[in-house]
Tab-separated table of C-alpha atoms and ligand atoms in Angstrom:
chain	number	residue	atom	x	y	z
A	77	MET	CA	-103.861	-88.447	39.413
A	78	ILE	CA	-107.161	-87.262	37.916
A	79	ASP	CA	-107.753	-83.536	38.308
A	80	PHE	CA	-111.384	-82.433	37.945
A	81	GLU	CA	-110.543	-78.710	37.804
A	82	LEU	CA	-110.600	-77.126	34.363
A	83	SER	CA	-107.679	-74.939	33.354
A	84	ASP	CA	-108.395	-71.443	32.026
A	85	ALA	CA	-107.686	-72.620	28.475
A	86	GLN	CA	-110.050	-75.605	28.827
A	87	ARG	CA	-112.769	-73.335	30.233
A	88	ASN	CA	-112.303	-70.923	27.320
A	89	ILE	CA	-112.731	-73.761	24.807
A	90	GLN	CA	-115.833	-74.950	26.660
A	91	GLN	CA	-117.338	-71.440	26.657
A	92	PHE	CA	-116.522	-70.881	22.989
A	93	LEU	CA	-118.155	-74.175	21.982
A	94	HIS	CA	-121.197	-73.421	24.109
A	95	TRP	CA	-121.542	-70.118	22.262
A	96	VAL	CA	-121.238	-71.972	18.910
A	97	ALA	CA	-123.832	-74.530	20.021
A	98	GLU	CA	-126.271	-71.869	21.138
A	99	SER	CA	-125.853	-69.322	18.353
A	100	GLU	CA	-125.061	-71.499	15.300
A	101	ILE	CA	-126.297	-75.053	15.948
A	102	ARG	CA	-129.542	-74.741	17.945
A	103	PRO	CA	-131.197	-72.370	15.426
A	104	VAL	CA	-131.026	-75.000	12.633
A	105	SER	CA	-131.430	-78.128	14.752
A	106	LEU	CA	-135.178	-78.812	14.492
A	107	GLU	CA	-135.193	-78.056	10.773
A	108	ALA	CA	-132.195	-80.340	10.137
A	109	ASP	CA	-133.971	-83.149	12.009
A	110	GLU	CA	-137.067	-82.663	9.855
A	111	ALA	CA	-134.999	-82.558	6.626
A	112	HIS	CA	-132.846	-85.569	7.685
A	113	GLU	CA	-129.782	-83.544	6.753
A	114	VAL	CA	-127.358	-81.083	8.339
A	115	PRO	CA	-127.130	-78.029	6.046
A	116	MET	CA	-123.798	-77.844	4.246
A	117	THR	CA	-123.743	-74.082	4.934
A	118	LEU	CA	-123.640	-74.836	8.660
A	119	LEU	CA	-120.887	-77.471	8.308
A	120	ARG	CA	-118.791	-75.053	6.219
A	121	LYS	CA	-119.311	-72.284	8.755
A	122	LEU	CA	-118.328	-74.585	11.623
A	123	LYS	CA	-115.210	-75.643	9.716
A	124	GLU	CA	-114.320	-71.958	9.245
A	125	LEU	CA	-114.743	-71.455	12.996
A	126	GLY	CA	-112.360	-74.384	13.578
A	127	VAL	CA	-115.151	-76.598	14.942
A	128	THR	CA	-114.445	-79.965	13.322
A	129	MET	CA	-114.436	-83.608	14.394
A	130	ASP	CA	-110.766	-83.010	15.148
A	131	ALA	CA	-112.004	-81.419	18.377
A	132	LEU	CA	-113.809	-84.630	19.406
A	133	PRO	CA	-112.018	-88.011	19.554
A	134	GLY	CA	-108.912	-87.432	21.613
A	135	PRO	CA	-105.847	-88.875	19.910
A	136	THR	CA	-106.633	-87.329	16.521
A	137	SER	CA	-107.086	-83.936	18.071
A	138	SER	CA	-104.317	-81.419	17.563
A	139	ALA	CA	-104.643	-80.642	21.263
A	140	SER	CA	-103.384	-84.113	22.189
A	141	ALA	CA	-99.826	-83.474	21.156
A	142	GLY	CA	-98.932	-82.127	24.563
A	143	SER	CA	-98.633	-78.571	23.332
A	144	GLY	CA	-99.753	-77.303	26.724
A	145	ASP	CA	-101.897	-74.338	27.643
A	146	GLY	CA	-99.613	-72.308	29.860
A	147	ASP	CA	-100.535	-73.725	33.252
A	148	ARG	CA	-100.148	-77.380	32.167
A	149	PRO	CA	-97.111	-77.302	29.884
A	150	VAL	CA	-96.507	-80.952	29.026
A	151	GLU	CA	-99.728	-82.683	29.958
A	152	ARG	CA	-101.624	-84.438	27.191
A	153	GLN	CA	-105.199	-83.252	27.205
A	154	GLY	CA	-106.723	-84.124	23.823
A	155	ASN	CA	-109.215	-86.592	25.274
A	156	ARG	CA	-110.212	-84.235	28.076
A	157	ILE	CA	-110.786	-81.396	25.624
A	158	GLY	CA	-112.575	-83.864	23.339
A	159	VAL	CA	-115.168	-84.717	25.997
A	160	LEU	CA	-115.690	-81.066	26.940
A	161	ALA	CA	-116.287	-80.308	23.258
A	162	ALA	CA	-118.562	-83.324	22.792
A	163	GLU	CA	-120.827	-82.335	25.690
A	164	GLU	CA	-121.231	-78.735	24.505
A	165	LEU	CA	-121.785	-79.625	20.834
A	166	ALA	CA	-124.303	-82.378	21.655
A	167	TRP	CA	-126.066	-79.892	23.954
A	168	GLY	CA	-126.503	-77.916	20.715
A	169	ASP	CA	-127.482	-80.916	18.564
A	170	ALA	CA	-126.038	-84.425	18.678
A	171	ALA	CA	-126.695	-85.140	14.991
A	172	VAL	CA	-124.749	-82.028	14.025
A	173	ALA	CA	-121.959	-82.961	16.448
A	174	ILE	CA	-121.406	-86.360	14.829
A	175	SER	CA	-121.690	-84.892	11.319
A	176	LEU	CA	-118.815	-82.437	11.825
A	177	PRO	CA	-116.111	-82.637	9.180
A	178	GLY	CA	-112.997	-84.600	10.147
A	179	ALA	CA	-111.663	-88.138	10.495
A	180	GLY	CA	-114.249	-89.007	13.159
A	181	LEU	CA	-114.186	-92.587	14.407
A	182	GLY	CA	-111.856	-93.451	11.531
A	183	GLY	CA	-109.130	-91.263	13.046
A	184	PRO	CA	-108.047	-93.386	16.045
A	185	PRO	CA	-107.252	-96.607	14.082
A	186	VAL	CA	-105.232	-94.656	11.501
A	187	GLN	CA	-103.427	-92.819	14.290
A	188	MET	CA	-102.806	-96.010	16.313
A	189	MET	CA	-101.942	-98.449	13.528
A	190	GLY	CA	-100.929	-96.405	10.494
A	191	THR	CA	-97.363	-96.066	9.227
A	192	PRO	CA	-96.044	-92.464	9.133
A	193	GLU	CA	-96.808	-92.392	5.378
A	194	GLN	CA	-100.368	-93.635	5.918
A	195	LYS	CA	-101.004	-91.066	8.657
A	196	GLU	CA	-99.772	-88.287	6.403
A	197	ARG	CA	-101.751	-89.572	3.411
A	198	PHE	CA	-105.074	-90.203	5.137
A	199	LEU	CA	-105.103	-87.622	7.945
A	200	GLY	CA	-103.373	-84.902	5.893
A	201	ILE	CA	-106.524	-84.355	3.820
A	202	PHE	CA	-108.275	-82.728	6.773
A	203	LYS	CA	-105.997	-79.696	6.452
A	204	ASP	CA	-107.928	-78.961	3.241
A	205	PRO	CA	-110.172	-75.875	3.658
A	206	GLU	CA	-113.079	-77.860	2.145
A	207	PRO	CA	-114.995	-80.036	4.646
A	208	ARG	CA	-113.879	-83.691	4.413
A	209	TRP	CA	-114.868	-86.799	6.369
A	210	GLY	CA	-113.419	-90.122	7.422
A	211	ALA	CA	-115.556	-93.009	8.741
A	212	TYR	CA	-115.266	-96.316	10.605
A	213	ALA	CA	-116.914	-99.391	9.109
A	214	LEU	CA	-117.001	-102.351	11.482
A	215	THR	CA	-120.685	-103.294	11.934
A	216	GLU	CA	-122.324	-105.723	9.505
A	217	PRO	CA	-125.891	-107.006	9.090
A	218	GLU	CA	-124.953	-110.116	11.120
A	219	ALA	CA	-122.193	-108.685	13.330
A	220	GLY	CA	-122.813	-105.799	15.737
A	221	SER	CA	-121.953	-106.460	19.376
A	222	ASP	CA	-120.061	-109.600	18.427
A	223	VAL	CA	-117.233	-107.934	16.536
A	224	SER	CA	-115.351	-111.206	16.136
A	225	GLY	CA	-118.190	-112.395	13.878
A	226	ILE	CA	-117.542	-110.078	10.923
A	227	ARG	CA	-118.011	-111.766	7.544
A	228	THR	CA	-116.547	-109.204	5.106
A	229	THR	CA	-113.660	-111.099	3.549
A	230	CYS	CA	-110.293	-109.955	2.269
A	231	ARG	CA	-107.998	-111.965	-0.029
A	232	LYS	CA	-104.516	-110.984	-1.196
A	233	ASP	CA	-104.159	-110.804	-4.967
A	234	GLY	CA	-100.759	-109.532	-6.128
A	235	ASP	CA	-100.261	-105.987	-4.914
A	236	HIS	CA	-103.949	-105.623	-4.024
A	237	TRP	CA	-106.450	-107.017	-1.522
A	238	VAL	CA	-109.905	-108.028	-2.726
A	239	LEU	CA	-112.783	-107.219	-0.337
A	240	ASN	CA	-116.288	-108.715	-0.416
A	241	GLY	CA	-119.101	-107.989	2.028
A	242	THR	CA	-121.541	-105.426	3.449
A	243	LYS	CA	-121.174	-102.871	6.240
A	244	LEU	CA	-124.237	-101.394	7.913
A	245	PHE	CA	-125.032	-98.318	10.074
A	246	ILE	CA	-121.867	-96.437	9.111
A	247	THR	CA	-121.887	-92.837	10.342
A	248	ASN	CA	-120.774	-90.446	7.571
A	249	GLY	CA	-119.913	-93.529	5.493
A	250	ALA	CA	-121.359	-92.179	2.236
A	251	ARG	CA	-119.821	-88.722	2.331
A	252	ALA	CA	-116.433	-89.936	3.638
A	253	SER	CA	-113.287	-89.530	1.537
A	254	TRP	CA	-112.234	-92.845	3.086
A	255	ASN	CA	-113.641	-95.552	5.339
A	256	VAL	CA	-111.607	-97.644	7.772
A	257	VAL	CA	-112.955	-101.093	6.902
A	258	PHE	CA	-112.545	-104.215	9.044
A	259	ALA	CA	-112.437	-107.507	7.120
A	260	THR	CA	-111.279	-111.074	7.743
A	261	VAL	CA	-108.915	-113.391	5.883
A	262	ASP	CA	-110.961	-116.312	7.219
A	263	PRO	CA	-114.183	-116.012	9.276
A	264	THR	CA	-113.354	-119.267	11.127
A	265	LEU	CA	-110.226	-117.639	12.620
A	266	GLY	CA	-112.328	-115.146	14.651
A	267	ARG	CA	-110.354	-112.199	15.963
A	268	ALA	CA	-107.027	-113.492	14.622
A	269	GLY	CA	-108.282	-113.166	11.034
A	270	HIS	CA	-109.075	-109.444	11.178
A	271	ARG	CA	-107.357	-106.950	8.869
A	272	VAL	CA	-107.960	-103.196	8.735
A	273	PHE	CA	-108.021	-101.255	5.453
A	274	VAL	CA	-108.505	-97.680	4.424
A	275	VAL	CA	-110.869	-97.811	1.456
A	276	GLU	CA	-110.976	-94.577	-0.491
A	277	LYS	CA	-114.079	-93.157	-2.146
A	278	GLY	CA	-114.137	-94.128	-5.815
A	279	THR	CA	-112.276	-97.432	-5.314
A	280	ARG	CA	-113.506	-99.943	-7.905
A	281	GLY	CA	-115.994	-102.421	-6.373
A	282	PHE	CA	-116.952	-100.089	-3.488
A	283	GLN	CA	-120.450	-98.633	-3.519
A	284	VAL	CA	-122.697	-96.797	-1.094
A	285	GLY	CA	-125.979	-98.671	-0.593
A	286	ARG	CA	-128.971	-97.312	1.355
A	287	ILE	CA	-128.965	-94.257	3.602
A	288	LEU	CA	-130.864	-95.446	6.667
A	289	ASP	CA	-133.837	-93.682	8.214
A	290	LYS	CA	-133.754	-93.599	12.018
A	291	MET	CA	-135.808	-92.725	15.081
A	292	GLY	CA	-133.288	-90.181	16.411
A	293	ILE	CA	-130.259	-88.147	15.297
A	294	ARG	CA	-132.069	-88.154	11.973
A	295	ALA	CA	-129.927	-85.413	10.447
A	296	SER	CA	-126.848	-87.629	10.805
A	297	GLU	CA	-125.952	-89.739	7.764
A	298	THR	CA	-126.008	-93.493	8.473
A	299	ALA	CA	-125.006	-95.571	5.452
A	300	GLU	CA	-124.827	-99.089	4.114
A	301	LEU	CA	-121.548	-99.811	2.294
A	302	LEU	CA	-121.175	-102.553	-0.318
A	303	PHE	CA	-117.916	-104.228	-1.325
A	304	GLN	CA	-118.001	-106.457	-4.375
A	305	ASP	CA	-114.604	-107.681	-5.570
A	306	CYS	CA	-113.332	-104.337	-4.326
A	307	ARG	CA	-109.625	-104.020	-5.131
A	308	VAL	CA	-107.764	-102.131	-2.426
A	309	PRO	CA	-104.050	-101.346	-2.913
A	310	ALA	CA	-101.795	-103.294	-0.499
A	311	GLU	CA	-100.407	-99.998	0.845
A	312	ASN	CA	-103.889	-99.270	2.273
A	313	LEU	CA	-103.630	-102.153	4.777
A	314	LEU	CA	-103.136	-100.207	8.018
A	315	GLY	CA	-99.682	-100.724	9.521
A	316	GLY	CA	-98.571	-103.289	6.911
A	317	GLU	CA	-98.918	-107.094	7.079
A	318	GLU	CA	-96.403	-107.703	9.858
A	319	ARG	CA	-98.672	-105.784	12.294
A	320	TYR	CA	-101.255	-108.587	12.186
A	321	ALA	CA	-99.245	-111.401	13.770
A	322	GLN	CA	-100.706	-110.544	17.214
A	323	ARG	CA	-104.423	-109.955	16.437
A	324	GLU	CA	-103.689	-106.272	15.798
A	325	GLY	CA	-106.802	-105.847	13.658
A	326	PHE	CA	-109.168	-106.783	16.470
A	327	LYS	CA	-107.085	-104.833	19.003
A	328	ALA	CA	-107.383	-101.698	16.835
A	329	ALA	CA	-111.172	-101.995	16.852
A	330	MET	CA	-111.210	-102.301	20.642
A	331	GLN	CA	-108.587	-99.617	21.367
A	332	THR	CA	-110.595	-97.182	19.272
A	333	PHE	CA	-113.459	-97.645	21.716
A	334	ASP	CA	-111.255	-96.854	24.723
A	335	VAL	CA	-110.915	-93.285	23.446
A	336	THR	CA	-114.267	-92.854	21.733
A	337	ARG	CA	-116.610	-94.318	24.377
A	338	PRO	CA	-115.936	-91.439	26.807
A	339	THR	CA	-116.751	-89.046	23.941
A	340	VAL	CA	-120.054	-90.833	23.296
A	341	GLY	CA	-120.768	-90.706	27.051
A	342	ALA	CA	-120.048	-86.954	27.009
A	343	MET	CA	-122.507	-86.452	24.155
A	344	ALA	CA	-125.165	-88.336	26.113
A	345	VAL	CA	-124.509	-86.019	29.082
A	346	GLY	CA	-124.858	-83.044	26.707
A	347	ILE	CA	-128.302	-84.190	25.510
A	348	GLY	CA	-129.424	-85.029	29.062
A	349	ARG	CA	-128.224	-81.632	30.280
A	350	ALA	CA	-130.115	-79.899	27.482
A	351	ALA	CA	-133.302	-81.716	28.568
A	352	PHE	CA	-132.660	-80.921	32.239
A	353	GLU	CA	-132.016	-77.207	31.667
A	354	TYR	CA	-135.008	-76.813	29.349
A	355	THR	CA	-137.345	-78.548	31.829
A	356	ARG	CA	-136.002	-76.599	34.805
A	357	ASP	CA	-136.425	-73.272	33.019
A	358	ARG	CA	-139.910	-74.069	31.665
A	359	LEU	CA	-141.120	-75.141	35.094
A	360	ARG	CA	-139.631	-72.032	36.662
A	361	GLN	CA	-141.495	-69.883	34.137
A	362	GLU	CA	-144.780	-71.697	34.467
A	363	LEU	CA	-144.960	-72.477	38.162
A	364	ASP	CA	-144.344	-70.422	41.237
A	365	LEU	CA	-141.789	-72.684	42.856
A	366	SER	CA	-141.305	-70.314	45.780
A	367	ARG	CA	-144.353	-71.749	47.550
A	368	PRO	CA	-145.446	-75.354	48.097
A	369	ILE	CA	-147.659	-76.763	45.350
A	370	PRO	CA	-149.119	-80.296	45.222
A	371	ARG	CA	-146.484	-81.539	42.733
A	372	TYR	CA	-143.603	-79.756	44.444
A	373	GLY	CA	-142.062	-82.860	45.977
A	374	VAL	CA	-142.149	-84.811	42.716
A	375	LEU	CA	-140.687	-81.920	40.705
A	376	ALA	CA	-137.933	-81.327	43.237
A	377	GLU	CA	-137.051	-85.011	43.431
A	378	ARG	CA	-136.988	-85.464	39.637
A	379	LEU	CA	-135.045	-82.306	38.858
A	380	THR	CA	-132.439	-82.976	41.521
A	381	ARG	CA	-132.085	-86.596	40.362
A	382	MET	CA	-131.560	-85.453	36.775
A	383	GLU	CA	-128.866	-82.982	37.784
A	384	ARG	CA	-127.185	-85.351	40.257
A	385	GLU	CA	-126.978	-88.297	37.867
A	386	LEU	CA	-125.761	-86.189	34.954
A	387	GLN	CA	-123.026	-84.682	37.117
A	388	ALA	CA	-121.938	-88.176	38.247
A	389	ALA	CA	-121.875	-89.321	34.607
A	390	ARG	CA	-119.778	-86.298	33.635
A	391	LEU	CA	-117.196	-87.137	36.304
A	392	LEU	CA	-116.985	-90.753	35.073
A	393	VAL	CA	-116.510	-89.433	31.523
A	394	TRP	CA	-113.770	-87.015	32.609
A	395	GLN	CA	-112.037	-89.781	34.536
A	396	ALA	CA	-111.992	-92.137	31.535
A	397	ALA	CA	-110.814	-89.338	29.206
A	398	SER	CA	-108.065	-88.179	31.577
A	399	MET	CA	-106.813	-91.775	31.922
A	400	ALA	CA	-106.627	-92.023	28.113
A	401	ASP	CA	-104.619	-88.769	28.038
A	402	GLN	CA	-102.210	-90.180	30.626
A	403	ARG	CA	-101.916	-93.468	28.692
A	404	ILE	CA	-103.403	-95.377	31.652
A	405	PRO	CA	-105.409	-98.456	30.501
A	406	ASN	CA	-109.037	-97.315	30.737
A	407	THR	CA	-111.175	-100.007	29.082
A	408	LYS	CA	-113.212	-100.570	32.242
A	409	GLU	CA	-113.614	-96.857	33.030
A	410	ALA	CA	-114.517	-96.003	29.411
A	411	SER	CA	-117.250	-98.662	29.442
A	412	MET	CA	-118.496	-97.593	32.884
A	413	ALA	CA	-118.720	-93.979	31.733
A	414	LYS	CA	-120.556	-94.817	28.518
A	415	ALA	CA	-122.984	-97.260	30.155
A	416	TYR	CA	-123.789	-94.924	33.034
A	417	ALA	CA	-124.083	-91.790	30.888
A	418	GLY	CA	-126.348	-93.595	28.394
A	419	THR	CA	-128.631	-94.857	31.167
A	420	VAL	CA	-128.981	-91.630	33.158
A	421	ALA	CA	-129.265	-89.342	30.126
A	422	THR	CA	-132.018	-91.576	28.708
A	423	ARG	CA	-133.771	-91.352	32.075
A	424	ALA	CA	-133.322	-87.558	32.148
A	425	CYS	CA	-134.931	-87.192	28.705
A	426	ALA	CA	-137.842	-89.441	29.740
A	427	ASP	CA	-138.243	-87.391	32.950
A	428	ALA	CA	-138.303	-84.188	30.881
A	429	VAL	CA	-141.161	-85.512	28.735
A	430	GLU	CA	-143.044	-86.665	31.810
A	431	LEU	CA	-142.612	-83.439	33.790
A	432	LEU	CA	-143.717	-81.244	30.895
A	433	GLY	CA	-146.782	-83.329	30.061
A	434	ALA	CA	-148.261	-82.763	26.594
A	435	ALA	CA	-145.687	-80.046	25.857
A	436	GLY	CA	-143.042	-82.745	26.183
A	437	VAL	CA	-144.267	-84.703	23.161
A	438	ARG	CA	-144.826	-81.781	20.772
A	439	HIS	CA	-142.931	-82.440	17.566
A	440	ASP	CA	-142.052	-78.757	17.118
A	441	ARG	CA	-140.349	-78.559	20.504
A	442	TRP	CA	-136.960	-79.738	21.686
A	443	VAL	CA	-137.841	-82.300	24.332
A	444	GLU	CA	-139.506	-84.758	21.979
A	445	LYS	CA	-136.382	-84.635	19.777
A	446	TRP	CA	-133.980	-85.219	22.665
A	447	TYR	CA	-136.143	-88.145	23.793
A	448	ARG	CA	-135.669	-89.698	20.323
A	449	ASP	CA	-132.011	-88.667	19.932
A	450	ILE	CA	-130.766	-90.093	23.218
A	451	LYS	CA	-131.643	-93.759	22.607
A	452	VAL	CA	-128.846	-94.446	20.168
A	453	PHE	CA	-126.253	-93.354	22.737
A	454	ASP	CA	-127.014	-96.583	24.573
A	455	ILE	CA	-126.602	-98.554	21.318
A	456	PHE	CA	-123.710	-97.410	19.129
A	457	GLU	CA	-120.085	-98.069	20.029
A	458	GLY	CA	-121.312	-100.946	22.152
A	459	THR	CA	-124.735	-101.261	23.775
A	460	GLY	CA	-125.316	-100.693	27.480
A	461	GLN	CA	-125.489	-104.453	28.071
A	462	VAL	CA	-122.160	-104.960	26.315
A	463	GLN	CA	-120.528	-102.151	28.347
A	464	ARG	CA	-121.726	-103.787	31.554
A	465	LEU	CA	-120.297	-107.091	30.332
A	466	VAL	CA	-116.912	-105.419	29.685
A	467	VAL	CA	-116.944	-103.948	33.196
A	468	ALA	CA	-117.942	-107.313	34.711
A	469	ARG	CA	-115.111	-109.081	32.835
A	470	ARG	CA	-112.533	-106.593	34.113
A	471	LEU	CA	-113.903	-106.833	37.656
A	472	PHE	CA	-113.870	-110.630	37.613
A	473	GLU	CA	-110.348	-110.645	36.136
A	474	GLN	CA	-109.234	-108.514	39.078
A	475	LEU	CA	-110.857	-111.058	41.407
A	476	GLY	CA	-109.204	-113.943	39.560
A	477	LEU	CA	-112.590	-115.280	38.422
A	478	ARG	CA	-114.001	-116.037	34.959
A	479	VAL	CA	-117.223	-114.518	33.522
B	269	FAD	C1	-127.145	-94.359	14.368
B	269	FAD	C2	-126.102	-95.435	14.392
B	269	FAD	C3	-124.813	-95.133	14.001
B	269	FAD	C4	-123.831	-96.133	13.981
B	269	FAD	N1	-122.566	-95.823	13.520
B	269	FAD	C5	-121.669	-96.825	13.357
B	269	FAD	C6	-120.399	-96.578	12.729
B	269	FAD	O1	-120.066	-95.440	12.369
B	269	FAD	N2	-119.566	-97.629	12.515
B	269	FAD	C7	-119.886	-98.910	12.885
B	269	FAD	O2	-119.092	-99.804	12.662
B	269	FAD	N3	-121.073	-99.169	13.507
B	269	FAD	C8	-121.973	-98.173	13.737
B	269	FAD	N4	-123.192	-98.443	14.331
B	269	FAD	C9	-123.516	-99.798	14.725
B	269	FAD	C10	-123.532	-99.996	16.241
B	269	FAD	O3	-122.230	-99.937	16.754
B	269	FAD	C11	-124.241	-101.334	16.518
B	269	FAD	O4	-125.622	-101.107	16.246
B	269	FAD	C12	-124.065	-101.799	17.942
B	269	FAD	O5	-122.757	-102.242	18.140
B	269	FAD	C13	-125.026	-102.936	18.319
B	269	FAD	O6	-125.002	-103.935	17.355
B	269	FAD	P1	-126.379	-104.508	16.745
B	269	FAD	O7	-127.214	-103.331	16.367
B	269	FAD	O8	-126.059	-105.504	15.694
B	269	FAD	O9	-127.117	-105.208	17.945
B	269	FAD	P2	-126.895	-106.713	18.460
B	269	FAD	O10	-125.458	-106.984	18.652
B	269	FAD	O11	-127.636	-107.625	17.566
B	269	FAD	O12	-127.604	-106.641	19.872
B	269	FAD	C14	-129.022	-106.736	20.046
B	269	FAD	C15	-129.319	-106.739	21.536
B	269	FAD	O13	-128.669	-107.878	22.155
B	269	FAD	C16	-127.835	-107.429	23.214
B	269	FAD	N5	-126.636	-108.257	23.278
B	269	FAD	C17	-125.824	-108.602	22.243
B	269	FAD	N6	-124.800	-109.362	22.697
B	269	FAD	C18	-124.966	-109.474	24.037
B	269	FAD	C19	-124.239	-110.119	25.075
B	269	FAD	N7	-123.123	-110.821	24.820
B	269	FAD	N8	-124.707	-110.027	26.342
B	269	FAD	C20	-125.839	-109.326	26.624
B	269	FAD	N9	-126.566	-108.686	25.690
B	269	FAD	C21	-126.136	-108.760	24.421
B	269	FAD	C22	-127.490	-105.994	22.871
B	269	FAD	O14	-127.133	-105.271	24.021
B	269	FAD	C23	-128.784	-105.495	22.257
B	269	FAD	O15	-129.667	-105.140	23.266
B	269	FAD	C24	-124.165	-97.442	14.402
B	269	FAD	C25	-125.465	-97.736	14.831
B	269	FAD	C26	-126.431	-96.759	14.830
B	269	FAD	C27	-127.822	-97.105	15.282
């Protein structure tokens, strides 16, 4: 059963992260966007406060171990806490939220596929007091939505694997201590050929290429990674070779999305909520809404639509996250939540610009930034179209039909 009530402990975490977002993140947000960089002083401070990526994607979160919070002693809640955290931190600044130290998107595949030694070796580094990052390198110049089309190759050579290829758009890929890299033993095998490696910084043949400039979340690092005869020790193949008999490499890529798509949806809700609250408060200051004005109907309709759709998106996100916590298959719900949240939060940011008029496009104000930031939430970790395709496939499967 999905419970939409927050426990006292969950509410405390939410309130603490809102305070962090408001008092630590918002004050540097516009400047970080302008500089295309999140200040290291902020990331260190957040790490000291315990605000790391560990709080975001569910299964890597310490809260997912079923430690309980008094009123829910054995329930797993890492994903639920992860989406609460994601919404609050993205309300502060989405680029900062995805730049937080920690394993990030790289965490779930290590957690799901890694041997106990690999988990200790690769996830253990995040106990270090210094900020450290992990990253997830799947996308390539010619393979984005169509994951089965990756062209980065891997070939066994003695006690090493040799990787050749290019990865593109990798969040935190340059600063990461390690990248989870998807490669194929033979591109003609499609999904069956996939293998998943942890490639550590400094590995011979691995280089960071360009850092990409973007329309939104500009302070977040998005890197190109180059692999040229890159020799990766055999013990860095996640789970060992026997894991790959049943297309485990491809499955790992997809299962990662089941837990991270709700988090991305929650961040979209956070940005949309920021735009909604800012617009509501500005209009309240500037207009006397206690008496009818010519635009009253339009303002009321827009503001209530923004709030209504964001609340519906939040409930879809919580549902998908709670299912992940309860180990209930949630592929369809995770995609529904991400697709819906991306769509309505994009609409909310566009509404904010429209309702505020010229003030909505000023570069030194928040709304213009949120309008730019939100777009990518309907692109990364699967575009809106791809999410709708996933939902349609699941629906048709249930009906015994083929898409
Ligand atoms: C800021 C940023 C950060 C990112 N971070 C990471 C990261 O950390 N790791 C990583 O691996 N990747 C990352 N990505 C890559 C991201 O996941 C891909 O951009 C995304 O999957 C879409 O792939 P694509 O850009 O190649 O678009 P394409 O796949 O080329 O799609 C182009 C258009 O065609 C549509 N389309 C494609 N296939 C279909 C279909 N079957 N049916 C209907 N429509 C379709 C898409 O919806 C889209 O509108 C990041 C991207 C960005 C922009």
